[in-house]
Each structure stands twice: as structure tokens, then as C-alpha cells.
XYZ file of C-alpha atoms in Angstrom:
708
model
C 33.792 -53.410 5.433
C 35.611 -50.092 5.219
C 34.256 -47.391 7.479
C 33.040 -44.299 5.627
C 32.300 -40.676 5.951
C 30.247 -38.540 3.513
C 30.757 -34.963 2.493
C 28.262 -32.969 0.376
C 29.002 -29.953 -1.829
C 26.453 -28.004 -3.905
C 27.508 -27.680 -7.536
C 26.984 -24.592 -9.760
C 24.039 -24.949 -12.202
C 24.671 -27.005 -15.302
C 25.566 -30.642 -16.132
C 29.128 -31.929 -15.667
C 30.975 -35.253 -15.557
C 33.344 -35.695 -12.527
C 36.966 -36.541 -13.254
C 38.736 -37.744 -10.103
C 40.814 -36.414 -8.540
C 39.615 -33.406 -10.590
C 36.303 -32.751 -12.203
C 35.926 -30.435 -15.271
C 33.538 -27.472 -14.987
C 33.342 -25.481 -18.271
C 36.899 -26.513 -19.074
C 38.163 -25.555 -15.594
C 39.176 -28.174 -13.040
C 37.312 -28.980 -9.812
C 40.129 -30.352 -7.659
C 39.380 -32.623 -4.743
C 42.004 -33.376 -2.124
C 41.991 -35.364 1.057
C 44.353 -33.958 3.684
C 46.386 -36.498 5.521
C 46.312 -39.015 2.676
C 49.393 -40.776 4.075
C 48.598 -41.444 7.709
C 51.001 -43.870 9.379
C 50.136 -45.689 12.511
C 50.300 -48.927 14.488
C 46.636 -49.777 14.435
C 44.554 -52.911 13.765
C 47.415 -55.393 13.316
C 46.026 -58.925 13.765
C 49.160 -60.947 13.139
C 52.635 -61.195 14.618
C 55.656 -60.950 12.286
C 57.665 -63.988 11.228
C 60.908 -62.132 11.930
C 62.214 -58.954 13.643
C 63.688 -55.931 11.871
C 67.425 -55.951 11.236
C 69.158 -53.745 13.885
C 71.330 -50.829 12.834
C 74.255 -48.995 14.387
C 71.816 -46.383 15.680
C 68.611 -48.136 16.714
C 67.520 -45.130 18.767
C 67.248 -43.049 15.556
C 65.052 -45.703 14.099
C 62.834 -46.049 17.147
C 62.341 -42.296 17.489
C 61.440 -42.049 13.805
C 58.868 -44.799 14.185
C 57.460 -43.400 17.407
C 57.028 -39.977 15.839
C 55.206 -41.450 12.784
C 52.948 -43.512 15.026
C 52.067 -40.661 17.361
C 51.346 -38.459 14.388
C 48.796 -40.941 13.101
C 47.079 -41.014 16.486
C 47.053 -37.219 16.398
C 45.355 -37.180 13.000
C 42.792 -39.753 14.035
C 41.933 -37.963 17.261
C 39.140 -35.543 18.065
C 40.100 -31.864 18.632
C 40.274 -32.166 22.434
C 42.539 -35.170 22.205
C 44.691 -33.507 19.607
C 45.515 -30.714 22.029
C 46.671 -33.344 24.525
C 48.862 -35.057 21.891
C 50.468 -31.863 20.538
C 52.888 -31.555 23.422
C 54.148 -35.111 23.264
C 54.598 -34.706 19.546
C 56.732 -31.648 20.013
C 58.757 -33.332 22.748
C 59.397 -36.407 20.606
C 60.357 -34.384 17.555
C 62.729 -32.276 19.618
C 64.486 -35.318 21.059
C 64.755 -36.867 17.606
C 66.173 -33.674 16.099
C 68.788 -33.456 18.831
C 69.866 -37.077 18.123
C 70.097 -36.480 14.417
C 72.134 -33.349 14.955
C 74.715 -35.432 16.876
C 74.789 -38.007 14.099
C 75.376 -35.440 11.340
C 79.048 -34.949 11.992
C 80.175 -38.552 11.913
C 77.220 -40.509 10.466
C 75.383 -38.403 7.921
C 74.378 -41.597 6.145
C 72.205 -42.478 9.162
C 70.396 -39.127 8.888
C 69.678 -39.905 5.206
C 68.477 -43.407 6.126
C 65.894 -42.383 8.729
C 64.748 -39.158 7.078
C 60.984 -38.586 6.940
C 59.580 -38.735 3.386
C 58.268 -35.455 2.081
C 54.634 -36.443 1.947
C 54.651 -37.698 5.545
C 56.432 -34.556 6.740
C 53.859 -32.358 5.027
C 51.078 -33.755 7.129
C 52.702 -32.925 10.446
C 51.454 -29.978 12.565
C 53.409 -26.809 11.673
C 55.269 -26.517 14.953
C 56.305 -30.228 14.730
C 57.127 -30.022 11.015
C 59.638 -27.210 11.809
C 61.614 -29.689 13.939
C 61.718 -32.431 11.280
C 64.304 -32.669 8.418
C 63.227 -31.946 4.907
C 64.342 -32.695 1.335
C 66.138 -29.727 -0.116
C 67.812 -28.517 -3.243
C 69.967 -25.447 -2.742
C 72.148 -23.380 -4.965
C 75.070 -21.321 -3.738
C 78.848 -20.888 -3.554
C 80.880 -23.807 -2.312
C 83.514 -23.575 0.405
C 85.967 -26.469 0.812
C 88.265 -26.394 3.864
C 90.972 -28.868 4.649
C 91.999 -29.622 8.243
C 95.556 -30.772 8.758
C 95.281 -32.632 11.988
C 97.805 -34.445 14.121
C 95.805 -37.608 13.624
C 95.175 -37.176 9.879
C 93.118 -35.041 7.546
C 89.443 -33.963 7.375
C 87.343 -32.010 4.920
C 84.877 -29.315 5.938
C 82.404 -28.192 3.335
C 79.804 -25.452 3.367
C 77.510 -23.621 0.996
C 76.698 -19.953 1.049
C 73.324 -19.065 -0.591
C 72.773 -15.866 -2.565
C 70.912 -14.547 0.477
C 74.042 -15.018 2.613
C 72.841 -18.100 4.484
C 75.590 -20.593 5.302
C 74.882 -24.274 5.371
C 77.291 -26.962 6.522
C 77.527 -29.924 4.135
C 77.966 -33.438 5.556
C 78.745 -36.201 3.003
C 77.930 -39.888 3.695
C 80.541 -40.880 1.070
C 83.400 -39.008 -0.591
C 83.195 -35.218 -0.561
C 83.715 -33.310 -3.837
C 87.317 -33.267 -4.948
C 86.976 -31.923 -8.509
C 85.779 -28.500 -7.389
C 87.322 -25.657 -5.390
C 86.161 -22.996 -3.036
C 84.250 -20.370 -4.999
C 82.543 -22.851 -7.336
C 78.831 -22.188 -7.797
C 76.937 -25.438 -7.264
C 73.525 -26.976 -6.770
C 73.275 -29.573 -3.911
C 70.492 -31.989 -3.141
C 70.080 -33.663 0.249
C 68.262 -33.635 3.538
C 68.261 -30.369 5.447
C 68.329 -30.237 9.257
C 68.533 -26.659 10.539
C 71.684 -25.104 8.994
C 73.013 -28.413 7.834
C 72.620 -30.639 4.759
C 73.206 -34.368 4.753
C 74.223 -35.531 1.299
C 75.044 -38.855 -0.300
C 78.368 -38.040 -1.966
C 80.235 -35.330 -3.801
C 79.666 -37.009 -7.145
C 75.920 -37.737 -6.765
C 74.688 -34.831 -4.710
C 76.672 -31.890 -6.091
C 76.120 -30.315 -9.538
C 78.613 -27.701 -10.762
C 76.982 -24.629 -12.260
C 80.026 -22.386 -12.653
C 83.626 -23.249 -11.868
C 85.802 -21.095 -9.681
C 88.380 -18.987 -11.548
C 91.965 -20.077 -10.865
C 94.357 -17.716 -9.135
C 97.813 -19.252 -9.282
C 99.906 -16.774 -11.302
C 101.507 -13.432 -10.501
C 101.954 -11.626 -7.270
C 99.476 -12.933 -4.707
C 98.288 -10.047 -2.498
C 98.333 -11.614 0.967
C 97.395 -10.236 4.370
C 98.780 -11.998 7.473
C 96.767 -11.163 10.587
C 98.317 -12.090 13.965
C 95.820 -12.542 16.774
C 95.752 -13.962 20.304
C 93.033 -14.519 22.875
C 91.528 -12.905 25.908
C 92.815 -15.753 28.083
C 96.085 -16.298 26.139
C 97.474 -12.933 24.989
C 100.894 -14.326 24.219
C 102.955 -13.449 21.080
C 104.972 -16.612 20.235
C 106.828 -14.851 17.379
C 107.416 -11.348 16.244
C 105.898 -9.457 13.297
C 109.369 -9.516 11.695
C 109.505 -13.329 11.992
C 106.085 -13.667 10.392
C 107.090 -11.303 7.634
C 110.224 -13.421 6.921
C 108.386 -16.829 6.980
C 105.586 -15.698 4.624
C 107.074 -13.096 2.320
C 110.595 -14.326 2.202
C 110.735 -18.148 2.706
C 107.301 -19.132 1.432
C 107.301 -16.585 -1.408
C 110.696 -17.850 -2.554
C 109.375 -21.425 -2.329
C 106.460 -20.535 -4.575
C 108.751 -18.614 -6.981
C 111.048 -21.654 -7.372
C 108.193 -24.133 -7.705
C 106.376 -21.966 -10.300
C 109.558 -21.291 -12.307
C 109.421 -17.603 -11.538
C 105.704 -17.094 -12.244
C 104.128 -16.804 -8.792
C 105.079 -14.992 -5.593
C 103.553 -13.601 -2.360
C 103.362 -9.920 -1.650
C 101.599 -8.115 1.189
C 102.010 -7.310 4.820
C 101.723 -8.582 8.365
C 99.439 -6.797 10.855
C 98.753 -7.318 14.600
C 99.074 -8.572 17.168
C 95.421 -8.140 18.029
C 93.682 -9.608 21.047
C 90.246 -10.789 19.978
C 87.188 -11.644 22.133
C 87.610 -15.373 21.861
C 88.936 -17.949 24.360
C 91.795 -20.258 23.426
C 89.801 -23.080 25.035
C 87.349 -23.218 22.112
C 87.905 -24.136 18.488
C 85.846 -21.760 16.316
C 87.760 -20.983 13.112
C 84.875 -18.969 11.623
C 84.550 -16.549 14.520
C 88.325 -16.285 14.789
C 88.579 -15.227 11.088
C 85.697 -12.805 11.424
C 87.093 -11.120 14.527
C 90.661 -11.035 13.039
C 89.409 -9.227 9.967
C 87.284 -6.835 12.030
C 90.348 -6.037 14.236
C 92.517 -5.344 11.145
C 89.780 -3.241 9.602
C 89.455 -1.228 12.765
C 93.200 -0.601 12.613
C 92.782 0.895 9.149
C 93.623 -2.098 6.964
C 91.898 -2.231 3.560
C 90.778 -5.867 3.410
C 89.601 -5.464 -0.232
C 93.229 -4.944 -1.330
C 94.045 -8.624 -0.639
C 93.071 -11.839 -2.279
C 94.530 -14.160 0.391
C 94.169 -14.063 4.150
C 96.354 -15.862 6.664
C 95.301 -15.921 10.361
C 98.161 -16.882 12.732
C 97.629 -17.358 16.444
C 99.074 -19.107 19.552
C 98.155 -22.829 19.984
C 94.475 -23.103 20.950
C 91.949 -25.894 21.510
C 91.783 -26.853 17.793
C 93.304 -30.290 17.222
C 94.669 -29.259 13.808
C 97.965 -27.425 13.158
C 96.670 -25.815 9.983
C 93.393 -25.230 8.136
C 93.110 -24.012 4.585
C 90.434 -23.359 2.011
C 90.957 -25.427 -1.162
C 91.123 -22.589 -3.668
C 89.025 -19.507 -3.175
C 89.241 -15.817 -3.889
C 89.897 -14.632 -1.304
C 91.451 -17.798 0.096
C 91.879 -18.328 3.826
C 94.463 -20.160 5.935
C 94.613 -20.647 9.671
C 98.002 -21.320 11.357
C 97.610 -22.816 14.804
C 100.809 -22.338 16.842
C 103.760 -23.144 14.621
C 104.417 -20.521 11.933
C 107.038 -22.224 9.768
C 107.801 -22.676 6.066
C 106.449 -26.247 6.235
C 103.101 -25.187 7.667
C 102.590 -21.984 5.601
C 103.644 -23.523 2.290
C 101.373 -26.507 2.949
C 98.280 -24.464 3.856
C 98.795 -22.035 1.014
C 99.225 -25.058 -1.283
C 95.632 -25.857 -0.297
C 94.817 -22.148 -0.990
C 96.177 -22.548 -4.531
C 93.792 -25.500 -4.968
C 95.904 -28.554 -4.027
C 94.913 -31.572 -1.942
C 97.330 -33.786 -0.164
C 100.243 -35.741 -1.647
C 99.512 -39.381 -0.681
C 101.452 -42.576 -0.852
C 100.174 -45.986 -1.937
C 101.578 -49.008 0.002
C 100.891 -52.361 -1.641
C 103.093 -54.467 0.514
C 105.672 -56.558 -1.377
C 104.568 -55.178 -4.789
C 104.405 -51.718 -6.312
C 100.738 -52.086 -7.270
C 98.162 -54.632 -6.145
C 94.619 -55.251 -4.994
C 95.285 -54.831 -1.270
C 96.928 -51.410 -0.942
C 96.853 -48.816 1.796
C 96.827 -45.059 1.147
C 98.524 -42.655 3.566
C 97.183 -39.095 3.735
C 100.585 -37.412 4.117
C 102.590 -40.307 2.765
C 104.496 -38.577 -0.012
C 107.962 -38.079 1.418
C 109.210 -35.554 -1.180
C 106.267 -33.124 -1.670
C 105.369 -30.420 0.847
C 101.696 -31.467 0.479
C 102.877 -34.715 2.058
C 105.426 -35.045 4.808
C 108.845 -33.490 4.021
C 110.190 -30.262 5.435
C 109.852 -28.234 2.216
C 109.901 -30.487 -0.811
C 108.785 -29.274 -4.236
C 105.214 -29.885 -5.405
C 105.256 -33.019 -7.552
C 104.669 -32.815 -11.344
C 101.027 -33.753 -11.082
C 100.374 -30.945 -8.596
C 102.344 -28.465 -10.646
C 100.307 -29.360 -13.722
C 97.056 -28.741 -11.823
C 98.351 -25.284 -10.864
C 99.425 -24.467 -14.462
C 103.059 -24.305 -13.448
C 103.757 -27.190 -15.817
C 102.284 -27.902 -19.263
C 100.320 -24.660 -19.528
C 101.054 -21.423 -21.455
C 104.729 -20.504 -21.074
C 105.316 -23.074 -18.266
C 107.767 -25.900 -18.883
C 106.209 -28.916 -20.620
C 105.317 -32.466 -19.589
C 105.961 -35.014 -22.369
C 102.968 -37.237 -23.009
C 104.422 -40.655 -23.971
C 102.397 -42.811 -26.372
C 104.983 -44.715 -28.327
C 108.162 -46.699 -27.585
C 111.280 -44.543 -27.084
C 113.838 -42.997 -24.822
C 112.727 -39.714 -23.391
C 114.728 -36.986 -21.581
C 113.571 -35.041 -18.534
C 115.271 -32.231 -16.656
C 115.419 -31.981 -12.886
C 112.020 -30.850 -11.623
C 113.614 -28.025 -9.573
C 115.471 -26.258 -12.430
C 114.194 -23.354 -14.470
C 115.162 -24.760 -17.861
C 112.728 -24.974 -20.747
C 113.078 -28.720 -21.337
C 110.493 -31.401 -20.297
C 110.114 -31.717 -16.527
C 108.226 -34.959 -16.435
C 106.706 -37.763 -18.517
C 102.941 -38.553 -18.472
C 102.109 -42.158 -19.395
C 98.527 -43.377 -19.508
C 97.875 -45.937 -16.745
C 94.092 -46.579 -17.194
C 90.921 -45.170 -18.649
C 87.541 -45.740 -16.971
C 85.459 -47.484 -19.602
C 82.281 -45.681 -18.418
C 83.281 -42.161 -17.425
C 86.375 -41.756 -19.530
C 88.421 -40.705 -16.461
C 92.080 -41.192 -17.094
C 94.768 -42.038 -14.541
C 98.370 -41.244 -15.539
C 101.823 -42.184 -14.397
C 103.906 -39.062 -13.752
C 107.615 -39.752 -14.063
C 109.891 -37.012 -12.636
C 113.582 -36.534 -11.794
C 114.536 -34.921 -8.489
C 117.888 -33.458 -7.448
C 119.109 -31.820 -4.212
C 118.584 -28.244 -5.578
C 116.965 -25.302 -3.912
C 114.040 -26.289 -1.665
C 114.796 -29.914 -2.452
C 118.240 -29.715 -0.866
C 117.025 -31.992 1.892
C 117.532 -34.815 -0.633
C 121.419 -34.320 -0.653
C 122.036 -37.613 1.152
C 119.319 -39.639 -0.573
C 121.218 -41.768 -3.126
C 118.033 -43.606 -4.113
C 116.114 -40.493 -5.277
C 119.177 -38.807 -6.783
C 119.966 -41.822 -9.006
C 116.548 -42.692 -10.314
C 113.082 -41.394 -11.228
C 110.112 -40.916 -8.931
C 106.701 -42.099 -10.130
C 103.333 -40.810 -9.032
C 99.825 -41.523 -10.237
C 97.132 -38.923 -10.650
C 94.041 -37.935 -12.549
C 93.438 -34.371 -13.663
C 89.676 -34.719 -13.074
C 90.324 -35.505 -9.391
C 92.521 -33.151 -7.355
C 92.776 -35.607 -4.473
C 94.392 -38.380 -6.566
C 98.117 -37.807 -6.100
C 99.854 -40.989 -4.993
C 103.598 -41.645 -4.639
C 104.480 -45.277 -5.615
C 107.145 -47.290 -3.833
C 109.546 -48.591 -6.430
C 111.506 -50.527 -3.702
C 108.667 -52.423 -1.997
C 111.147 -54.923 -0.494
C 112.178 -52.248 2.065
C 109.934 -50.959 4.797
C 111.164 -47.347 4.301
C 109.566 -44.596 2.240
C 112.797 -42.692 2.011
C 113.673 -44.795 -1.080
C 110.694 -44.568 -3.388
C 112.618 -44.025 -6.668
C 113.140 -46.464 -9.579
C 116.892 -46.337 -9.993
C 118.863 -46.510 -13.248
C 118.847 -50.006 -14.766
C 115.717 -51.218 -12.953
C 112.366 -51.551 -14.639
C 108.766 -51.115 -13.546
C 106.288 -53.189 -15.515
C 102.532 -52.657 -15.364
C 101.002 -55.635 -17.205
C 97.491 -54.123 -17.104
C 98.653 -50.982 -18.865
C 101.086 -53.009 -20.978
C 103.848 -50.474 -20.226
C 107.468 -50.868 -19.122
C 109.397 -47.886 -17.614
C 113.195 -48.029 -17.278
C 115.465 -45.130 -16.290
C 118.601 -45.327 -18.497
C 120.796 -42.412 -17.167
C 120.758 -39.979 -14.285
C 123.192 -37.036 -14.271
C 123.258 -33.542 -12.711
C 121.563 -32.078 -15.792
C 118.855 -34.650 -16.393
C 117.739 -38.216 -16.841
C 116.671 -40.389 -19.726
C 113.834 -42.856 -19.470
C 113.003 -45.802 -21.801
C 109.294 -46.494 -22.238
C 107.899 -49.427 -24.168
C 104.324 -50.611 -24.790
C 102.849 -54.062 -25.534
C 99.362 -55.179 -26.530
C 96.769 -54.139 -23.979
C 95.404 -57.184 -22.211
C 91.877 -57.704 -20.894
C 91.726 -56.374 -17.328
C 88.543 -57.471 -15.623
C 87.228 -55.464 -12.677
C 84.426 -55.462 -10.206
C 81.238 -54.036 -11.696
C 79.576 -50.856 -10.316
C 76.170 -51.182 -8.773
C 73.747 -48.480 -7.647
C 70.175 -48.489 -6.501
C 67.532 -45.797 -6.831
C 65.884 -44.250 -5.001
C 68.802 -44.040 -2.621
C 66.726 -42.862 0.333
C 64.815 -45.233 2.541
C 61.441 -46.273 1.094
C 58.427 -46.248 3.397
C 55.700 -48.897 2.908
C 52.783 -50.424 4.794
C 52.585 -54.138 5.659
C 51.362 -55.975 2.585
C 52.640 -53.266 0.258
C 55.088 -53.378 -2.644
C 58.160 -51.199 -3.075
C 59.863 -50.711 -6.554
C 63.568 -50.093 -6.972
C 65.781 -49.585 -10.042
C 69.223 -51.162 -10.022
C 71.845 -49.853 -12.442
C 74.942 -51.922 -13.207
C 78.008 -50.903 -15.076
C 80.607 -53.225 -16.615
C 83.963 -51.782 -15.439
C 86.179 -54.220 -17.447
C 88.640 -52.440 -19.707
C 88.144 -52.077 -23.466
C 90.167 -55.191 -24.345
C 87.688 -57.479 -22.601
C 84.802 -59.315 -24.235
C 81.093 -58.830 -23.547
C 80.094 -60.340 -20.148
C 76.845 -61.484 -18.558
C 76.163 -60.521 -14.963
C 73.696 -62.242 -12.621
C 71.652 -60.045 -10.280
C 70.257 -61.221 -6.965
C 68.155 -59.471 -4.271
C 68.153 -60.680 -0.652
C 65.200 -59.846 1.592
C 64.066 -60.923 5.074
C 62.384 -64.335 5.405
C 58.773 -64.330 4.267
C 59.320 -61.386 1.903
C 59.554 -61.648 -1.892
C 61.750 -59.819 -4.347
C 61.350 -60.070 -8.127
C 64.356 -58.931 -10.197
C 63.601 -58.187 -13.867
C 65.669 -59.106 -15.796
C 67.664 -61.442 -13.616
C 70.810 -61.008 -15.735
C 72.376 -58.296 -17.828
C 74.759 -58.766 -20.787
C 77.061 -55.739 -21.237
C 80.106 -54.664 -23.185
C 82.953 -53.071 -21.244
C 81.913 -49.574 -20.135
C 78.237 -50.149 -20.822
C 75.428 -49.727 -18.247
C 71.966 -51.171 -17.959
C 69.147 -51.270 -15.419
C 66.862 -53.843 -13.839
C 63.791 -53.402 -11.671
C 63.298 -54.963 -8.280
C 59.799 -55.321 -6.828
C 59.873 -56.034 -3.133
C 56.648 -57.223 -1.538
C 56.279 -56.919 2.231
C 54.121 -59.532 4.081
C 50.948 -58.355 5.662
C 52.056 -59.802 8.973
C 55.293 -57.982 9.628
C 56.415 -55.756 12.477
C 56.986 -52.092 11.977
C 60.679 -51.258 11.641
C 63.674 -50.697 9.378
C 64.590 -53.567 7.091
C 67.489 -54.073 4.684
C 67.314 -55.369 1.106
C 70.655 -56.625 -0.201
C 71.594 -56.479 -3.892
C 74.449 -58.362 -5.485
C 75.855 -58.826 -8.933
C 78.515 -61.245 -10.188
C 80.207 -61.796 -13.488
C 78.762 -65.123 -14.617
C 81.932 -66.249 -16.402
C 84.378 -64.789 -13.844
C 82.542 -65.098 -10.539
C 85.439 -63.493 -8.550
C 84.310 -60.086 -9.836
C 81.293 -58.970 -7.858
C 79.610 -55.917 -6.358
C 76.980 -55.373 -3.751
C 74.886 -52.616 -2.267
C 71.733 -52.303 -0.092
C 68.590 -50.336 0.369
C 66.484 -49.607 3.440
C 62.803 -50.305 3.579
C 60.828 -48.729 6.437
C 57.649 -50.648 7.326
C 55.084 -48.482 9.232
C 51.519 -49.526 9.660
C 49.330 -46.809 8.355
C 46.036 -45.546 7.014
C 44.879 -45.356 3.455
C 42.259 -42.982 2.212
C 40.274 -43.277 -1.035
C 37.803 -40.747 -2.484
C 34.876 -41.463 -4.882
C 31.705 -39.755 -6.162
C 28.274 -41.305 -6.125
C 27.619 -40.750 -9.800
C 29.462 -40.491 -13.088
C 27.670 -37.269 -14.125
C 25.327 -34.683 -12.669
C 22.774 -32.196 -13.897
C 23.404 -28.544 -13.095
C 22.286 -27.590 -9.638
C 22.415 -31.195 -8.306
C 24.323 -32.314 -5.249
C 27.584 -34.335 -5.516
C 28.093 -36.898 -2.804
C 31.677 -37.767 -2.060
C 32.646 -40.815 -0.034
C 35.971 -41.296 1.715
C 37.047 -44.764 2.777
C 39.660 -45.076 5.483
C 41.395 -48.407 6.299
C 44.416 -49.492 8.243
C 46.256 -52.301 6.440
C 42.967 -53.407 4.922
C 41.008 -53.187 8.193
C 38.271 -50.703 8.827
C 39.193 -47.626 10.836
C 36.509 -45.710 12.796
C 36.783 -42.163 14.176
C 39.324 -40.978 11.665
C 39.194 -37.254 10.996
C 39.011 -36.477 7.252
C 39.196 -33.060 5.538
C 38.040 -32.734 1.927
C 38.920 -29.603 -0.041
C 36.974 -28.879 -3.246
C 38.197 -26.196 -5.655
C 35.441 -24.917 -7.852
C 35.814 -23.576 -11.428
C 35.878 -19.952 -10.182
C 38.798 -20.730 -7.892
C 36.839 -20.688 -4.613
C 37.522 -23.507 -2.188
C 34.926 -25.491 -0.222
C 36.180 -27.343 2.826
C 34.252 -30.226 4.456
C 35.279 -31.937 7.697
C 33.973 -35.351 8.676
C 34.745 -38.356 10.904
C 34.539 -41.951 9.757
C 31.603 -43.857 11.267
C 31.151 -47.454 12.253
C 29.150 -48.474 9.143
């Protein structure tokens, strides 16, 4: 039998009929609430589990989460004197857990999302403890995207500045946003921990509210600030050298790349010694102190739209850091102030990501390919000394195929098409764009960009490269994804990336796109390229599979958890309708009902199924994994899988009822609360009932469950 407590409240005169959880009084609601409705604890378990929870990479995060939930339940069940004794341990446990989650945020934000307290459980924590526990948050503000160029690769740093000036670091469990730039106004949804937000991905957790305005044409007002450190006051180059590198070499590079449309103008100031040690890596403080020093010297910061901070080598492991877009944009040059470094970082400032390469082994394209961050050997956003931006990058900047810029020819029919050298200032086509694929669901298009490079201007480093000079270079890219530039290797039989071009007389055939590309001629003034198309074949692909809610779901032993699974057929438009079989995998002794068990979808179509997972009554508290898989029934090699986390925590349930269906005015309403733990009676549980009367006044009753 459930243990019970009773609370009495005098009603105003007049008859009324209770409506739980609210009762109507002269058309106004009488709201009844039980505080601590979700009370999780390890109490009253009579059975041992048939299996143990599945371990994770960070079991300590799981155990601290469970310990905190359990101790909180004991706190809620305790008498006032005992609560005082438990408050300290609660604070200590919450502090230790927060410190651990803070260390996980940088490299494992997905783990923070996985062990996050649900909102209703967090709401019941004591205020001081609640302040130490992460919370669900939706925040609007201005996005900042920074790109670290490290000696061991690349890394994105993202932050959000709210209208109130608060800065929150963003940590993405999956891909960060690549379709937006610094200055974009966004709304983000995730789990907040102090001044940090853990988010699922750039595509699912970030909503664009207002795009940043581009700033890639005309004279770019640039301020270069030279600083050094209190413990390293060296000046590795002169002001004159910095002036030459930025406003001569890099400006000329941009002028040539933009066909005379963009240049750098401004000045170099410093050297200033700032109150920062070279043994720490704090780019934000460095920028702030550099600007303050320049301002103190009489520099008008508002006159510039681009800031470059240059300093002797310090503890940072990157050689350059740049905001992706932004007005003003910012670039940090760590140690080496050269054309290669400055043009690369300011390429980020213009809005560019890296120029990658795609290595598919013995073939140009395949299913087992490796992308290299800086793999493009002829684009300064990759790995050469000072190569031109490729045609895809120039199109993103508006320096090709926009306004008065030279054009890119979009090829849709068979023919022979001319292209001029990418480096020259002529008005003819500088590249060909040929459709590679279209996502059947999102409509996102990926294109082949065919360009012709010669040893001219800043591409003079190609003078001895007979492969590139006698063929065409092919990249892939999607205009909806700035981080999608990939150089393809048209000579996969060699191990070198110095010969990526498709030379005259050779053909590249993509059977999936039904396109053949053949360079016909290559001279000093241009190249001609033959393009032919065939019927588009069916190209099957692995389906896409997502599960909602994406956050861990908390449940008591014996409870049921619902999920929604959404599947998308990613086959191309030439394929037929396919049937896909869905399967859920749960621990032994559990049950999972998938409805429907199969989905029949046309290419590009999506549909959903429900999964009801029932947890046995005799199961240990802990974190468990539900696996989800889908396979094409007629082509079983095409599959997808995902998973969801279910957190089992023994807990209390509270129900509230009235003793009658209706009352005469002036009569007493008797309310009964029933408290149980996993179906078993719970004595000595503290219950608070709040009753809101029709006039807005609140009556609060406190009671403790008895043994009857």
C-alpha cells in the first residue's frame, strides 16, 4: 500500500468542481502543484539486475551524475535537520562533477550532452547546488568563428556574444557550422555550463537569424599592431618589413587574385610591450591589450575594418589564427610574418576555409578516401608558398562569377569549352562548373570546378611543373558549405601531389554523374576542355538516420521511454523506391517495439517510426545504450546506425488527488499525496503542496508521508 500524507485547505464560499491539476473557481483556476515531483533515488529495490550497464569512455562522469541524483533524493526525503547535514555533501559532489565536465568540454562535448541533468530534475535541486549544474539553454547573439592553423593540423574555435556583451564559448560534438561567418546573428540551443555551451552540431544546433555582410571588395582598411611580451620584448622584424609584407606583398597578392578589385591599405604600429607573458596562449587578452596599446598611442581603431596582431613566437601551438569573416576581422601572426602566413590568415578573414585534398588511393574517387586539411598543393589556403585561390574559393569571394568579375561557365550539355589561365585579368571564362551530385533531400549541390593554371604572377612557383602547365586542375566544392574545397588527384598511380592535373588527351570519367572530362588543348593563352554526358544511373547510398530526443532520456526501473526515429533515403533521383528495415537493439531483458518496422521511401524522401523501450523493474541504475539500425531490404550493403542513451535512476513518484468530485461553498477539500519508489511505499518523504486560489493568493501545505 502506498504511504500517504494529507493536506487540508479551506475553500472560499460557494460550490465548485475540482479539476486536477487545476480546479475552476468562478472561471479562474485553482492550481495545485507538488514540489519535487521527480525525485530520483536508490531506495526500496528488491531485485538484482540481470545485466550491468554498458561502460562509457568517461565512467566517472556517469557515476558522479548518478551519485548527485541519488543524494538529492535523500535530501528531499530528509527532515530539516538531516537536510542541513546533506547540503554540504551535495555542494561538494556538484562541484567535483562540474570540474570534471569542464575538462570534458574541450575534447568531448558529446559526453557533457550525454550526462546532462534533465531540466525537471535540475529544477528541484537546492539553489546553491543548482547553480553548479548545467542547464538547457537557447541563446541568441553574434557568432564568432576562428580558425587555428596549427603545426599538427587545424582547429575551429567558435563563440557567441550576446546583446548584453556576454561571451560564450561553443563546443560542438559533431561538425561546427561551416555555412556561416563571423558576424552572423544566430540562435543556438544546447547545454550551458558556466560560460560554455555544449552543442550537438553546427547544422542541428545553430539557426541563422541574419547573415553577416560580405566585405571582399575595394580597399580593405587594415591595422597591423606589433606587440611583444614582458618576458620576451624582442622585435623579430622591423616596422618597415611588416609594412612591406602586408601592404606590398599581400596587397598585391589580393589585387592579382581579385582581378584588380581588392587591395589592402592601412598602417603598421608598434612595437608595444603588453602585460602578457609569452609562456601563455591567450589570444583574446593579447588582442585586447594590443588594441588598448594602439589606442593609447593615438590610433583611431574605428578607422579600420581589419586588425592583424603580430608578435614573437609564444606558447601558442599555432602559427596563425584568423576569424572566418567578420567586420572587423582579426588575424594573429605567431612568429613568422611572411606572405604565406599573412595571405592565408587574411584568406580566413575574407571568409575562406582551407583548401583540402582528397586521396582515394589508386582511384580518383572512391568509398575509402582520406581528406588532408592543407592538402591542396596549388592554393595558398592549402600548402604552397603563395598559390592563387582556386576557382571555387574565388567564386565564394565574388571574385569570379559575380558582378563585373570574370565568369565561370556552367556546363550542362556536351561540347568543347574554352577557359583562360586563372591568373590572367582577361574577361573570358576562368573555370568550368560541372554538376557532380545533388542531395536528394536537402538539394545541396556539389560541383566539379575545372581550371587552368600557368606559371604567372603569384603562381610562378609552377614554372617547372609540366603536369599542371599541360592540363587542367579539378576541385570539388559546394557553395552552401565553405569548408568543402577538395583538390582531386588525376594521377592516382603516383604517390606525389605535385602532379594533380588531368593532362591533355587524358579523360576523367565519373560514372555516377555520367560525365566525362577531357582537356583537348593547353597553350599559353588558354585551354579547351571537352565535356560529355550520358544517362544518369541509379546511385544507391547509405540512408540517413536520426533519433529524437537526442539527449539522454531518464527513466525509472519498470518505466517506458519513447523515441522517434527519422530515416531518409539518400539514393539519387534515378533510383527506384526502396524499403528499409528498422531494428532496435537493447540490453538483455529489455524490450523495444519499433512501429512500423519498415519504411518504404522514394529517393530523397523521409519518414519516421516510433520506438518504445521498456526497462525491466529489476535493473541496476546506470547509463545504457539503445542501438538503432536501418538497412535497404533489397540492397543490404547500404545501411546506417545510430544510438541513444537511456539513464536508469531509481526514484520517487508523487500523485495528487482530492477526496470528492465536487464541494459546497465553505467546505473543506482534502488532498492526498501518494509517494512510492518504483511501486514500493515510501515513508518519511517530505511533500510540499501549493494551492493557488481564484484571487491569486497561494496556500502552502507541508507534510510528511506516514506509515499507513
